[in-house]
Coordinates of C-alpha atoms in Angstrom, one line a residue:
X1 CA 85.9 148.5 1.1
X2 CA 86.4 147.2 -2.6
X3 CA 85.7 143.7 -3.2
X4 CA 88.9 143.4 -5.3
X5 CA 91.0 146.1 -4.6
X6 CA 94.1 144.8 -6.5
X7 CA 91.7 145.1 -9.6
X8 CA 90.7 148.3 -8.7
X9 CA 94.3 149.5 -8.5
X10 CA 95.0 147.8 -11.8
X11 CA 92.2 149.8 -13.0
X12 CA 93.4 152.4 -11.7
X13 CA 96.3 152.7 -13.2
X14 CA 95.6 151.9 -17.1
X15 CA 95.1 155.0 -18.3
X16 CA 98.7 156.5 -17.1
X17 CA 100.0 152.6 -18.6
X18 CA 98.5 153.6 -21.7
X19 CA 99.7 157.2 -21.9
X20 CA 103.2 156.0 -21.1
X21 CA 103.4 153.3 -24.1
X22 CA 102.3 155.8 -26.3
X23 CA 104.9 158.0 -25.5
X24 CA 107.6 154.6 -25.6
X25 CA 106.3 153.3 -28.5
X26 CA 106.6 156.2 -30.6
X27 CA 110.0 156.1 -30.7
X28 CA 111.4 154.6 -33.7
X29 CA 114.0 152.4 -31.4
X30 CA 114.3 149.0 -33.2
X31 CA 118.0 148.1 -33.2
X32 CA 118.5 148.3 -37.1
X33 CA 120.9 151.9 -37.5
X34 CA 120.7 151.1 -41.5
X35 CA 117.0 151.8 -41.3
X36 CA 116.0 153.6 -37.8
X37 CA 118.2 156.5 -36.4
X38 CA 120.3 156.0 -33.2
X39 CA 119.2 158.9 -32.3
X40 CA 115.6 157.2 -31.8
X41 CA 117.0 154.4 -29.7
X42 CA 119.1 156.6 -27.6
X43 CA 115.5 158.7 -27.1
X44 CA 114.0 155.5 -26.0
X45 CA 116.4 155.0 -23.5
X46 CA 116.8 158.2 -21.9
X47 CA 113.1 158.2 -21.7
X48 CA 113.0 154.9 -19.6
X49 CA 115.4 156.0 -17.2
X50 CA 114.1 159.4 -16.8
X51 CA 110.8 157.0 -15.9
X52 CA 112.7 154.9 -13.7
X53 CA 114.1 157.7 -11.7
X54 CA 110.6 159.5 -11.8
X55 CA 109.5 156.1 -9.7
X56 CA 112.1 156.3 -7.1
X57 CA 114.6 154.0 -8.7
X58 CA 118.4 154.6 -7.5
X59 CA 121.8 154.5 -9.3
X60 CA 119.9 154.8 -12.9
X61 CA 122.7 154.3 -15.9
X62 CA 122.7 153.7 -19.8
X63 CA 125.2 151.2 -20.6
X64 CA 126.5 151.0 -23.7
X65 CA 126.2 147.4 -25.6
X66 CA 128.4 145.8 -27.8
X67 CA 126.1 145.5 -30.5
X68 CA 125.5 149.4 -30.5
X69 CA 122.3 150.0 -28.3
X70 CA 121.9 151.1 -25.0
X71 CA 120.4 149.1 -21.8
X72 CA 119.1 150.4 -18.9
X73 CA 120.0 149.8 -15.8
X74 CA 118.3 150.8 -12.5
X75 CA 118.1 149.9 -8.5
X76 CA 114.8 149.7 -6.4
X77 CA 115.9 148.5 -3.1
X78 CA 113.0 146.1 -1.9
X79 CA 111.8 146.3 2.1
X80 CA 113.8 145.7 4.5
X81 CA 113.8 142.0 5.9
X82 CA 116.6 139.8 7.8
X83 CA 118.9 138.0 5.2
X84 CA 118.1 133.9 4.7
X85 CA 119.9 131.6 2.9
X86 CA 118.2 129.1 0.6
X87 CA 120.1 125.5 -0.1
X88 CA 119.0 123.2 -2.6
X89 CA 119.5 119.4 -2.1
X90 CA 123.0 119.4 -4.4
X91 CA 123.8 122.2 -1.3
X92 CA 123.9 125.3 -3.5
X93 CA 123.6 128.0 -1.1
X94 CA 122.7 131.9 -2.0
X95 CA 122.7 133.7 1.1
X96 CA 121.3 136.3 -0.7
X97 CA 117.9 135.4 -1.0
X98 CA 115.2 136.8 1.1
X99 CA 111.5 136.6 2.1
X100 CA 109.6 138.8 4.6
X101 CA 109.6 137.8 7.9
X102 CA 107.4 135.4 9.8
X103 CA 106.4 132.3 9.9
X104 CA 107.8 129.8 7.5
X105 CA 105.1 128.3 5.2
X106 CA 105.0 124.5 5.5
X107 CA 105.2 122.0 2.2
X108 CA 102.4 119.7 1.6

């Protein structure tokens, strides 16, 4: 068993980081269309959401912006866990919010 196994896994991992920022920053993609092509943004962004869906990602999208690009939009649903709701002193609720179940941790 590792010492550090969340370095290890970090470790890991580099090499197919680095490989995919090569391939992303390749693309010429800054949002300037008077000196980059669009074609090079829209590259870029195909590329990420064919990476997103490649990780499991749901509902994947390009939407258009207004000033011309595209962003990227993508769903991971997280585990499952019963829904909480987190209120605030000024009683803003967001029943939303969510933490894996068990115990509660306490406040010093």
């Amino acid at each position: 068993m590792s010492s550090n196994p969340v370095a290890e896994t970090v470790a890991s991992l580099m090499p197919r980081a680095r490989a995919e920022l090569t391939e992303l920053v390749a693309f010429k993609s800054v949002a300037d269309f008077d000196q980059f092509p669009r074609s090079e943004s829209e590259a870029a962004a195909n590329w990420i959401a064919g990476a997103l869906r490649a990780e499991g990602f749901q509902d994947v999208a390009l939407l258009d912006t207004p000033d011309g690009t595209q962003s990227v939009y993508g769903y991971l649903p997280g585990p499952r866990a019963p829904a909480r709701s987190c209120c605030t002193p000024t009683t803003t609720c967001s029943p939303r919010w969510t933490r894996p179940a068990g115990p509660r941790p306490r406040s010093s």
